[in-house]
Amino acid sequence: MSNRPSSRASTEQNGPSSTGGATTIKPVQVKLVLLGEAAVGKSSIVLRFVNGEFQDNKEPTIGAAFLTQKCKLDDKIIKFEIWDTAGQERFHSLAPMYYRNAQAAVVVYDITKSASLEKAKAWVKELQRQANPNIVIALVGNKLDLQANREVTSEEAEEYAKESGLLFLEASAKTGESVGEIFTDIGNTVFDLAKKIPLENLAQTRSRTGLNNQAGNGRVDLNSGPAEAQPGNCAC
Amino acid sequence: MDDEDFKTPEEGDIVKSPKERVSFRRNKGQPTTMSVESFTHDPIKFNSTITTEKEKEKESSSIFKSIMTLKPPSDITNFVVRSFGGTGEKEKLVEQVKVEERILTPEEEEDEFILSRLKYHAKSTGELSLKKAGTWFTELSNGFQSAKNSFMGKSDDADKDPMDWEFWGKVINDYDNIIASNPRQFRQHLRKGLPEPIRGMMWQLMSNSKSESLEEEYMGLLERQTRLEKIIRRDLARTFPGHEFFKDPEGPGQTSLFNVLKEEQAFCVLVRLMNDFDFRDLYGPKMIGLQVRNYQFDKLIAEQFPTVFKHLEKQDIKSTMYASQWFMTVFAYRFPLEIVFRIFDIIFAEGSEAVLRFALALIKHNQDTIVTLEFEKLLEYLKEELFEQYIEDVNRLIVDASQIKISKRKLDLWETEFIEILRQSSPEVIELEKMKSENRKLMKSYKLLEQNYELLNREHIDLVNNFIEEKDKCERQFDRNEELQEQVNGFKKILTGDRKHAEHQVQSEMDELAQKNIELIRKNADLQDHVHDLEQQLLDARMALANVENEKEALRMEVVKLKAQMK
């Protein structure tokens, strides 16, 4: 994959601007994928995280949307490259293309719809079976602002997350509550993981996962340029 | 422009009846031939004339053979009669060849293309009885009239937006014939966009959406609950969140969106789009159709815009990342609806593959920018900004797209190729999908056949009834004939039998009479003799009397003399 310089003048939430620190700190790229049932709020979470906005009645995502966001974690800068996938079942077959090389996945459900947790569990299973075995998965219960209509208790979801070794959070894209934490938690976990597993190994396991070897292996690839330069950073 | 343009057509305009001649024969007795001189497509209205003539006896089965082999009119051009659609492989081939030729020669071939498309839809779908078609036709005419009137009422200076009411009036009035005779004119008008007030009508005509069976199906579906209603409601507010018309949850936009399947006309057009324009394949569970489109699109870019293709490849951008939304929503996802409507105009005329031409036109038009951008910007540009330059000038997009040439043969080739790739990666999925799609197509042709069969059956029954009636008449006629013949024979017999007897009798009577006559003559002669004698006797008697008289006179004189002497 091409080693492509970051072209996005990112709206950074915290930390020094990447342009300023480009010579000293190179951002670590983390490819992240959002999965979950239709209309649970995947795009809204990303939109809140990237633009700090919330839009009622966002149109359904078709295929997948791509967004990036940088954020500072301690002394490091992470650049999240986010694939926001479509939740409708018919897009399912396209999902592997987006999660195949992802280092992190956010599996979203809607706390007001218990069926959406079941779908989330199915996604987790699929990821654990077919994605990068070291993928960091966060289970996120969205629509925390709709407490009154809650169908899924925190305990139930948390217990499942624990059993399956997932990060767990409840958040609200509408109010913005806990949205940033999703990404900082993931960032930290990815760094922790990188300390234990050499990136070369990650790359190998990744290439072995190929369930669909058709041309679409994700363009965001940790074994391309930045990653080679980053092991030191991650190990901090 | 005047009202004459909108009169409903006469029956004779609609149905062209070829000369069909069918013989019906009795299997016994004297043959009867029923010849159907003018046989129209409508089972109810067909004129038959009965003639009887001498013919040799034949098997009775030939009657039914003749009925079953009745051929429908082959040169029907009007949209109302299109029940017998042959959409076999042969036609597909012909169509392919036409599309291929189109690349070689421009104008005429495009006319041919449009015609073959529209004919294809006309043949593959319609099933409308004359009666229904008539009502539909009146509806259209009225709709056109009121659209025209309200339009005329609104805009004071009609010159500003010159809508060719005359042309569109003719098209609405006599769609098939106008298009068949003026495909180029139609094409040119179409590229200027269908006039807003009649767009709905035209889409219905072009997709040939009117169908009794669909309407029946629709009525049946209306009564049923669907578990999908929740999902439909969920998507209402977020289908066109940016569009003013669709913003208010209680407003007309979202209401009509919810009812899109509760509006008969929209339902029929949607079904046509899905089934006949093959949009259904895009939305299947595995979206094979969409993947095929993307694959074809990639190939087309590689072929026609290699620089762009290389750049996209280098930037690792796949068509699924930006073009899926074009193909799935026919550009409605991001493009202004004014553009989307115009694109639909063309799709209704040329088929769903026209979206590829628009997609390529967009790439072509933006290629200089595309090759300067890198991944993120490029993806955003492709998804959000490609159409910007066309917003002010939609006509240019239509023209640009019309100049993109795509070979149907290659599209098919790529489709096969892609399906093969998929088959190798996940054979079950593709098999299932293919079977589903085939099943659907078979279902479609089955339904069509069933409809045709039903129609044939109805015609058959009508014919048989008619035949039986006529046969009955003939039978009665025949019986009556036989009866009369018998009478005649009886008379003849009586006549010939009696004649000899009569002659004989007359002869003998004559002889008798002659005899009598002779006797009479004899008697007469006797009597004459007798009369003669009597006359002689009378004469003698008279003589004697005269003598006596004379004597008496002489005596009387003597007496007088004597008396005088005495005195």
CSV table of C-alpha atoms in Angstrom, one decimal, chain A residues 9-10 38 62 66-67 69 71 89 93 97-98 105 115 130 140 143 156 162 179 202:
chain,number,residue,atom,x,y,z
A,9,ALA,CA,-6.1,19.4,7.8
A,10,SER,CA,-7.6,17.7,10.7
A,38,ALA,CA,-28.8,-0.2,11.1
A,62,ILE,CA,-24.4,3.5,1.9
A,66,PHE,CA,-14.3,7.3,5.6
A,67,LEU,CA,-13.3,9.9,8.2
A,69,GLN,CA,-9.5,12.3,13.4
A,71,CYS,CA,-6.1,13.1,19.0
A,89,GLU,CA,-27.9,-6.3,6.5
A,93,SER,CA,-20.9,-8.9,2.6
A,97,MET,CA,-13.2,-5.4,3.2
A,98,TYR,CA,-13.3,-2.7,5.9
A,105,ALA,CA,-13.5,-2.0,16.0
A,115,ALA,CA,-32.3,-6.8,19.3
A,130,GLN,CA,-12.3,-13.5,10.8
A,140,VAL,CA,-20.7,0.7,22.8
A,143,LYS,CA,-28.5,6.6,22.8
A,156,GLU,CA,-26.2,-7.2,31.0
A,162,LYS,CA,-16.3,-8.8,30.1
A,179,VAL,CA,-17.9,9.6,22.9
A,202,LEU,CA,0.6,-8.2,13.5
